[in-house]
């Protein structure tokens, strides 16, 4: 079984087509009856039929896919061999409006056992709207996918003459990658304070449609927040959890003010030297590992000024004294960065930020593990001499 995403075709910049997951399998009788009822209603629709977000936000108008925009349908042609129809959903109630081959439409509805609209058919209960995500596509792709989905009675027939069948360009969610466990909210094993997980039967592929107020991350660092649709990718095994330790400066070190110093970070199980364009590819691809199973990525160091070495108030993560991406491969297991201008007098916290290539935090197999990052504290004094407090204590002038 596969999930097919059939494409409506974009006919203008304004009317971006929507693509909608359609599951190929059997369907409930009610959904089939609802689909029949909706298609009957759509038969009377014209481009001038008023619409709203609650009343058929998606519909079919004279064979075209119709999307309600400001109370008026924007039509998108379905392509030569396809027509627009409401189809019964599979595995969940409701219907989906999409472009489909007429024979496939009929087979899908027939598979539910429905032959007519039931008297109680909820004509406007299309579930398409909540799942739909704005997208554009080429007519060729739409035709191909629809052709693929069109083989309703022909289990497993998976190509048309022009379909590359490449899962990495197809808009099909392969059944082999569906995480069935995502359908479970976890509350079958109750634990004090544990909350229900979000659930999904389609790998959350359209999750960002549930937060229409947020832009898609789209590879960018959007400061006001966004929703990212990329999967997390390859999760490193417990044998490959990255680990790091600062070699220099050492924890508790004292360094002279305004003098260049080098930060060195020893790192294992992270194949450094992999970093993508941070402005165009941020969080934009899944985590990857090398043949040994180590995450391919890079590190960063960040130095934050503290009010005291024993400061207890959380820092402000948007301000820091020094930040640098460690983009080069490790040399003998060590990553380095020069703090060329040094730092002014004060006390500081130095931390690593170990990430995958697309800058996402390193993801590993288990929740309970040692820290993937290191963090140390150091002091900058005018001369670089040992801290006054330690000297004072040695001098016997510091009383408990
Ligand atoms: C749907 O298909 C599944 C698996 O083939 C089957 O177990 C189930 O009975 C079917 N349901 C209906 C309503 O036909
Ligand atoms: C789908 O197409 C591929 C490539 O031609 C083929 O290897 C595979 O067996 C086909 N799958 C089915 C279910 O027919
Ligand atoms: C370090 O440089 C800063 C900025 O130029 C300056 O304000 C500060 O006085 C310097 N500190 C020392 C100890 O020289
Ligand atoms: C010890 O105290 C004396 C007198 O206050 C001072 O001159 C000296 O610098 C101190 N030594 C250290 C190591 O702090």
Coordinates of C-alpha atoms and ligand atoms in Angstrom, one line a residue:
X1 CA 0.0 0.0 0.0
X2 CA 1.2 3.5 -0.8
X3 CA 0.1 6.9 0.1
X4 CA -0.3 8.9 -3.1
X5 CA -0.2 12.6 -3.3
X6 CA -2.1 13.7 -6.3
X7 CA -1.3 17.1 -7.6
X8 CA -3.6 19.8 -8.7
X9 CA -1.9 21.8 -11.3
X10 CA -0.9 25.4 -10.8
X11 CA -2.5 27.7 -13.4
X12 CA -1.3 31.0 -12.0
X13 CA 1.0 32.5 -9.4
X14 CA -2.0 33.4 -7.3
X15 CA -3.7 30.1 -7.3
X16 CA -1.0 27.8 -5.9
X17 CA -2.2 24.3 -6.3
X18 CA -2.6 22.2 -3.2
X19 CA -1.5 18.6 -2.9
X20 CA -3.3 16.2 -0.8
X21 CA -2.4 12.8 0.5
X22 CA -4.7 10.1 -0.7
X23 CA -4.4 6.6 0.7
X24 CA -5.0 3.7 -1.6
X25 CA -6.8 1.0 0.2
X26 CA -10.4 0.3 1.2
X27 CA -12.6 3.0 2.6
X28 CA -15.5 3.2 4.9
X29 CA -19.0 3.1 3.5
X30 CA -19.8 6.5 5.0
X31 CA -16.9 8.2 3.3
X32 CA -17.9 6.7 0.0
X33 CA -21.4 8.0 0.5
X34 CA -20.1 11.4 1.4
X35 CA -17.9 11.5 -1.6
X36 CA -20.9 10.7 -3.8
X37 CA -22.9 13.4 -2.2
X38 CA -20.1 16.0 -2.5
X39 CA -19.5 15.2 -6.2
X40 CA -23.2 15.6 -6.8
X41 CA -23.1 19.0 -5.2
X42 CA -20.0 20.0 -7.1
X43 CA -21.8 19.2 -10.4
X44 CA -23.8 22.4 -9.9
X45 CA -20.9 24.6 -9.0
X46 CA -19.6 27.3 -11.3
X47 CA -16.7 29.7 -10.9
X48 CA -19.3 32.2 -9.5
X49 CA -20.5 29.9 -6.7
X50 CA -19.7 31.6 -3.4
X51 CA -17.4 29.8 -1.0
X52 CA -16.0 30.2 2.4
X53 CA -13.5 28.5 4.7
X54 CA -16.2 26.6 6.4
X55 CA -18.3 25.8 3.3
X56 CA -16.2 23.8 0.7
X57 CA -12.9 25.6 0.9
X58 CA -11.8 23.1 -1.7
X59 CA -14.2 21.9 -4.3
X60 CA -14.5 20.9 -8.0
X61 CA -15.9 23.3 -10.6
X62 CA -16.5 21.8 -14.0
X63 CA -13.7 19.4 -13.7
X64 CA -11.1 21.8 -12.3
X65 CA -9.7 21.8 -8.8
X66 CA -11.2 24.8 -7.0
X67 CA -9.7 26.6 -4.0
X68 CA -11.7 29.2 -2.1
X69 CA -9.8 32.5 -2.0
X70 CA -11.5 35.5 -0.5
X71 CA -14.9 34.0 -1.0
X72 CA -14.4 33.1 -4.7
X73 CA -13.1 29.9 -6.2
X74 CA -9.7 30.0 -8.0
X75 CA -9.7 27.2 -10.5
X76 CA -6.8 25.0 -11.4
X77 CA -7.1 22.7 -14.4
X78 CA -6.4 19.0 -13.6
X79 CA -4.7 18.0 -16.8
X80 CA -5.8 16.2 -19.9
X81 CA -6.6 12.8 -18.4
X82 CA -7.8 13.8 -15.0
X83 CA -10.8 15.4 -13.4
X84 CA -11.5 16.8 -10.0
X85 CA -13.4 14.7 -7.5
X86 CA -14.1 14.2 -3.8
X87 CA -12.7 10.8 -2.9
X88 CA -13.3 8.8 0.3
X89 CA -10.4 8.8 2.7
X90 CA -9.0 5.5 3.8
X91 CA -8.3 4.8 7.4
X92 CA -9.9 8.0 8.6
X93 CA -13.3 9.5 8.1
X94 CA -14.1 12.1 5.5
X95 CA -13.2 12.9 2.0
X96 CA -10.4 14.5 0.1
X97 CA -10.8 16.8 -3.0
X98 CA -8.2 16.1 -5.6
X99 CA -7.4 15.6 -9.3
X100 CA -7.9 12.0 -10.3
X101 CA -8.5 9.7 -13.3
X102 CA -12.3 9.1 -13.6
X103 CA -11.8 5.4 -13.5
X104 CA -9.8 5.7 -10.3
X105 CA -12.5 7.9 -8.8
X106 CA -15.1 5.3 -9.6
X107 CA -13.0 2.5 -8.3
X108 CA -12.2 4.3 -5.1
X109 CA -15.8 5.0 -4.3
X110 CA -17.0 1.5 -5.4
X111 CA -14.4 0.0 -3.0
X112 CA -16.2 1.5 -0.1
X113 CA -19.4 -0.3 -1.1
X114 CA -21.2 3.0 -1.5
X115 CA -23.5 3.3 -4.5
X116 CA -25.4 6.4 -3.5
X117 CA -25.3 9.2 -1.1
X118 CA -26.8 8.3 2.2
X119 CA -29.5 10.7 3.4
X120 CA -27.2 11.8 6.2
X121 CA -24.2 12.4 4.1
X122 CA -22.3 15.4 5.6
X123 CA -21.6 17.1 2.3
X124 CA -19.3 19.8 3.6
X125 CA -17.2 17.7 5.8
X126 CA -14.3 17.5 3.5
X127 CA -11.1 16.9 5.5
X128 CA -9.0 18.1 2.6
X129 CA -8.7 21.6 4.0
X130 CA -6.9 20.8 7.2
X131 CA -4.4 18.5 5.6
X132 CA -3.8 20.5 2.5
X133 CA -0.5 22.4 2.1
X134 CA 0.0 25.1 -0.4
X135 CA 2.4 24.0 -3.1
X136 CA 3.1 24.3 -6.7
X137 CA 4.0 21.7 -9.2
X138 CA 4.6 21.2 -12.8
X139 CA 1.9 19.8 -15.0
X140 CA 4.1 16.8 -15.8
X141 CA 4.6 15.8 -12.3
X142 CA 0.9 16.1 -11.6
X143 CA 0.0 14.0 -14.5
X144 CA 2.5 11.4 -13.6
X145 CA 1.5 11.0 -10.0
X146 CA -2.1 11.0 -10.9
X147 CA -1.5 8.4 -13.5
X148 CA 0.2 6.3 -10.9
X149 CA -2.6 6.7 -8.5
X150 CA -5.0 6.0 -11.2
X151 CA -4.3 2.3 -11.3
X152 CA -6.9 1.6 -8.6
X153 CA -7.8 -1.9 -9.5
X154 CA -4.2 -2.8 -10.4
X155 CA -2.4 -3.4 -7.2
X156 CA 1.2 -2.4 -7.2
X157 CA 1.3 -1.0 -10.8
X158 CA 3.6 1.8 -10.0
X159 CA 4.6 3.6 -13.1
X160 CA 3.4 5.3 -16.2
X161 CA 5.7 5.7 -19.1
X162 CA 6.9 9.1 -17.9
X163 CA 7.2 8.4 -14.1
X164 CA 10.7 8.2 -13.0
X165 CA 9.6 6.2 -9.9
X166 CA 12.3 8.0 -7.9
X167 CA 11.1 8.1 -4.3
X168 CA 13.3 11.2 -3.7
X169 CA 11.4 13.3 -6.2
X170 CA 8.1 11.6 -6.1
X171 CA 5.3 13.3 -4.0
X172 CA 4.3 9.8 -2.8
X173 CA 4.8 8.8 0.8
X174 CA 6.1 5.3 0.5
X175 CA 4.3 2.8 2.8
X176 CA 7.8 1.5 3.7
X177 CA 8.7 4.7 5.5
X178 CA 5.5 5.2 7.5
X179 CA 6.1 5.1 11.2
X180 CA 3.1 3.2 12.6
X181 CA 4.2 4.0 16.1
X182 CA 3.4 7.7 15.5
X183 CA -0.3 6.8 15.7
X184 CA 0.2 6.0 19.4
X185 CA 0.0 8.9 21.8
X186 CA 1.9 6.9 24.5
X187 CA -0.8 7.1 27.1
X188 CA -1.3 3.4 27.0
X189 CA 1.7 3.4 29.4
X190 CA 0.6 6.1 31.8
X191 CA 3.3 7.9 33.9
X192 CA 2.6 10.6 36.4
X193 CA 2.7 13.9 34.6
X194 CA 3.3 12.4 31.1
X195 CA 1.3 14.1 28.4
X196 CA -0.1 12.7 25.2
X197 CA 2.1 12.9 22.2
X198 CA 0.8 14.4 19.0
X199 CA -0.1 11.5 16.6
X200 CA 0.0 11.0 12.9
X201 CA -0.7 8.3 10.4
X202 CA 1.2 10.0 7.6
X203 CA 4.5 10.9 9.3
X204 CA 3.3 14.4 10.0
X205 CA 4.0 15.2 6.4
X206 CA 1.5 18.1 6.5
X207 CA 2.1 19.1 10.1
X208 CA 3.0 22.7 9.2
X209 CA -0.5 23.1 7.8
X210 CA -1.7 23.0 11.4
X211 CA 0.3 26.3 12.2
X212 CA -0.7 28.4 9.2
X213 CA 0.4 31.5 11.1
X214 CA 4.0 30.4 10.9
X215 CA 6.1 30.4 7.7
X216 CA 7.8 27.3 6.5
X217 CA 11.4 27.4 7.7
X218 CA 12.5 26.9 4.1
X219 CA 16.2 26.8 4.8
X220 CA 16.3 30.1 6.5
X221 CA 17.0 31.3 10.0
X222 CA 13.7 33.1 10.7
X223 CA 14.1 35.0 13.9
X224 CA 10.4 35.1 14.7
X225 CA 10.0 31.4 14.4
X226 CA 8.9 29.0 11.7
X227 CA 7.7 25.5 11.0
X228 CA 10.2 23.0 9.5
X229 CA 9.0 20.2 7.4
X230 CA 12.3 18.3 7.0
X231 CA 12.6 14.8 8.6
X232 CA 15.2 14.3 11.3
X233 CA 17.0 11.7 9.3
X234 CA 19.6 9.2 10.4
X235 CA 19.9 8.9 14.2
X236 CA 23.4 8.0 15.4
X237 CA 23.8 4.7 17.2
X238 CA 24.8 4.6 20.9
X239 CA 28.3 3.5 19.7
X240 CA 28.5 6.8 17.7
X241 CA 27.3 9.4 20.1
X242 CA 29.5 12.5 19.7
X243 CA 31.5 13.6 22.7
X244 CA 33.7 16.6 23.2
X245 CA 36.1 18.1 25.7
X246 CA 37.9 21.5 25.6
X247 CA 41.7 21.1 25.6
X248 CA 42.4 24.8 25.7
X249 CA 41.7 26.9 27.6
X250 CA 41.4 24.5 30.5
X251 CA 38.5 24.8 32.8
X252 CA 39.4 27.4 35.5
X253 CA 42.2 29.0 33.4
X254 CA 43.1 32.6 33.6
X255 CA 44.0 34.5 30.4
X256 CA 45.3 38.0 29.8
X257 CA 42.9 40.6 28.6
X258 CA 42.8 41.6 24.9
X259 CA 45.3 39.0 23.9
X260 CA 44.6 36.4 21.2
X261 CA 44.1 32.9 22.4
X262 CA 43.2 29.7 20.7
X263 CA 40.3 27.5 21.7
X264 CA 40.8 23.8 21.1
X265 CA 38.1 21.2 21.3
X266 CA 38.8 17.5 21.2
X267 CA 35.9 15.7 19.5
X268 CA 35.0 12.1 18.8
X269 CA 32.3 10.5 16.8
X270 CA 31.5 13.6 14.8
X271 CA 32.9 13.8 11.4
X272 CA 33.6 17.5 11.3
X273 CA 34.1 19.5 8.1
X274 CA 30.5 19.2 6.9
X275 CA 28.5 22.4 7.0
X276 CA 25.9 23.8 4.6
X277 CA 25.0 27.3 3.7
X278 CA 23.5 28.6 6.9
X279 CA 21.4 31.2 5.2
X280 CA 19.8 28.9 2.6
X281 CA 19.9 25.4 4.0
X282 CA 19.3 25.8 7.7
X283 CA 17.6 22.7 9.1
X284 CA 16.8 22.0 5.5
X285 CA 17.9 18.4 5.2
X286 CA 18.0 15.3 7.4
X287 CA 20.9 14.4 9.6
X288 CA 23.4 12.0 7.9
X289 CA 26.2 9.8 9.1
X290 CA 29.4 8.4 7.5
X291 CA 30.1 4.8 6.8
X292 CA 31.3 4.3 10.3
X293 CA 28.0 5.7 11.6
X294 CA 29.4 9.0 12.9
X295 CA 27.3 12.1 12.3
X296 CA 28.6 14.3 9.5
X297 CA 28.5 17.8 10.8
X298 CA 30.5 20.6 12.4
X299 CA 30.9 22.3 15.7
X300 CA 30.7 25.9 17.0
X301 CA 32.0 27.6 20.1
X302 CA 30.3 30.3 22.0
X303 CA 31.7 32.4 24.8
X304 CA 29.3 34.2 27.1
X305 CA 30.3 36.7 29.7
X306 CA 29.1 36.0 33.2
X307 CA 28.6 38.3 36.2
X308 CA 30.4 35.8 38.4
X309 CA 31.8 32.3 38.0
X310 CA 29.1 31.0 40.3
X311 CA 26.3 33.0 38.5
X312 CA 23.0 31.2 38.9
X313 CA 20.8 33.2 36.7
X314 CA 20.4 31.8 33.2
X315 CA 22.3 33.7 30.5
X316 CA 20.7 35.6 27.6
X317 CA 21.4 33.3 24.6
X318 CA 21.0 36.1 22.1
X319 CA 24.1 38.0 23.4
X320 CA 27.5 36.6 23.6
X321 CA 31.1 37.7 23.7
X322 CA 32.4 35.4 20.9
X323 CA 30.9 32.9 18.5
X324 CA 32.6 30.9 15.8
X325 CA 31.7 28.0 13.6
X326 CA 34.4 25.4 13.5
X327 CA 34.0 24.5 9.9
X328 CA 37.2 22.6 9.2
X329 CA 37.8 18.9 9.7
X330 CA 39.4 18.0 13.0
X331 CA 43.2 17.7 13.0
X332 CA 44.2 14.7 15.1
X333 CA 40.8 14.8 16.7
X334 CA 41.0 18.5 17.6
X335 CA 39.0 21.5 16.3
X336 CA 40.5 25.0 16.7
X337 CA 39.4 28.6 16.6
X338 CA 41.4 31.7 17.4
X339 CA 39.8 34.4 19.5
X340 CA 42.0 36.9 17.7
X341 CA 41.2 40.0 19.7
X342 CA 41.0 38.3 23.0
X343 CA 38.4 39.3 25.5
X344 CA 38.1 42.1 28.1
X345 CA 38.5 41.4 31.8
X346 CA 35.7 39.3 33.3
X347 CA 34.6 35.8 33.8
X348 CA 33.3 33.6 31.0
X349 CA 31.6 30.4 30.0
X350 CA 32.8 28.6 26.9
X351 CA 30.6 26.0 25.3
X352 CA 30.6 23.8 22.2
X353 CA 27.6 23.4 20.0
X354 CA 27.9 20.2 18.1
X355 CA 25.6 19.9 15.1
X356 CA 24.8 18.0 12.0
X357 CA 25.7 19.5 8.6
X358 CA 22.4 21.4 8.3
X359 CA 23.1 23.0 11.7
X360 CA 20.5 21.0 13.6
X361 CA 21.5 19.6 17.0
X362 CA 23.1 16.2 16.9
X363 CA 20.5 13.5 17.2
X364 CA 21.4 10.2 18.8
X365 CA 19.7 6.8 19.5
X366 CA 18.9 7.1 23.2
X367 CA 17.6 9.8 25.5
X368 CA 19.9 8.9 28.4
X369 CA 23.5 9.7 27.4
X370 CA 26.4 11.8 28.4
X371 CA 26.6 15.4 27.2
X372 CA 27.3 15.8 23.5
X373 CA 28.8 19.2 24.3
X374 CA 31.4 20.5 26.7
X375 CA 31.3 23.6 28.8
X376 CA 34.1 25.2 30.8
X377 CA 34.6 28.4 32.7
X378 CA 37.6 30.8 32.6
X379 CA 38.7 34.2 33.8
X380 CA 40.3 37.1 31.9
X381 CA 42.4 39.4 34.0
X382 CA 44.4 42.4 33.1
X383 CA 47.8 40.6 33.3
X384 CA 46.6 37.0 32.9
X385 CA 47.9 36.3 36.4
X386 CA 46.1 33.9 38.7
X387 CA 42.8 35.2 40.0
X388 CA 42.8 37.6 42.9
X389 CA 40.6 35.5 45.0
X390 CA 42.9 32.6 44.9
X391 CA 45.9 34.8 45.7
X392 CA 44.0 36.4 48.6
X393 CA 43.1 33.0 50.0
X394 CA 46.7 31.9 49.8
X395 CA 47.7 35.2 51.5
X396 CA 45.3 34.2 54.3
X397 CA 43.3 37.4 53.9
X398 CA 40.1 35.7 52.8
X399 CA 38.1 34.7 55.9
X400 CA 35.3 32.1 55.6
Ligands
LIG1 C1 -10.0 -2.9 4.7 O1 -8.9 -3.7 4.5 C2 -8.4 -4.4 5.5 C3 -7.1 -5.0 5.1 O2 -7.2 -5.6 3.9 C4 -9.4 -5.4 6.0 O3 -8.9 -6.1 7.2 C5 -10.7 -4.7 6.4 O4 -11.7 -5.6 6.7 C6 -11.1 -3.8 5.2 N1 -12.2 -3.0 5.7 C7 -13.3 -2.8 4.9 C8 -14.4 -1.9 5.5 O5 -13.4 -3.4 3.9
LIG2 C1 7.8 -0.6 -9.0 O1 8.7 -0.2 -10.0 C2 10.0 -0.7 -9.7 C3 11.0 -0.2 -10.7 O2 10.5 -0.5 -12.0 C4 10.0 -2.2 -9.6 O3 11.3 -2.7 -9.2 C5 9.0 -2.6 -8.5 O4 8.9 -4.0 -8.5 C6 7.7 -2.0 -8.8 N1 6.8 -2.3 -7.7 C7 5.7 -2.9 -7.9 C8 4.8 -3.1 -6.7 O5 5.3 -3.3 -9.0
LIG3 C1 40.5 45.6 26.4 O1 40.0 46.3 25.3 C2 38.8 47.0 25.5 C3 38.3 47.4 24.2 O2 39.3 48.1 23.5 C4 39.1 48.1 26.4 O3 37.9 48.8 26.7 C5 39.6 47.6 27.7 O4 40.0 48.6 28.6 C6 40.8 46.7 27.5 N1 41.2 46.0 28.7 C7 42.4 45.9 29.2 C8 42.6 45.3 30.5 O5 43.3 46.4 28.6
LIG4 C1 49.3 39.0 49.3 O1 49.0 40.2 50.1 C2 49.9 41.2 49.9 C3 49.5 42.3 50.9 O2 48.1 42.6 50.8 C4 49.9 41.7 48.5 O3 50.8 42.7 48.3 C5 50.3 40.5 47.6 O4 50.2 40.9 46.3 C6 49.3 39.4 47.8 N1 49.8 38.2 47.1 C7 49.0 37.5 46.2 C8 49.5 36.3 45.6 O5 47.8 37.9 46.0

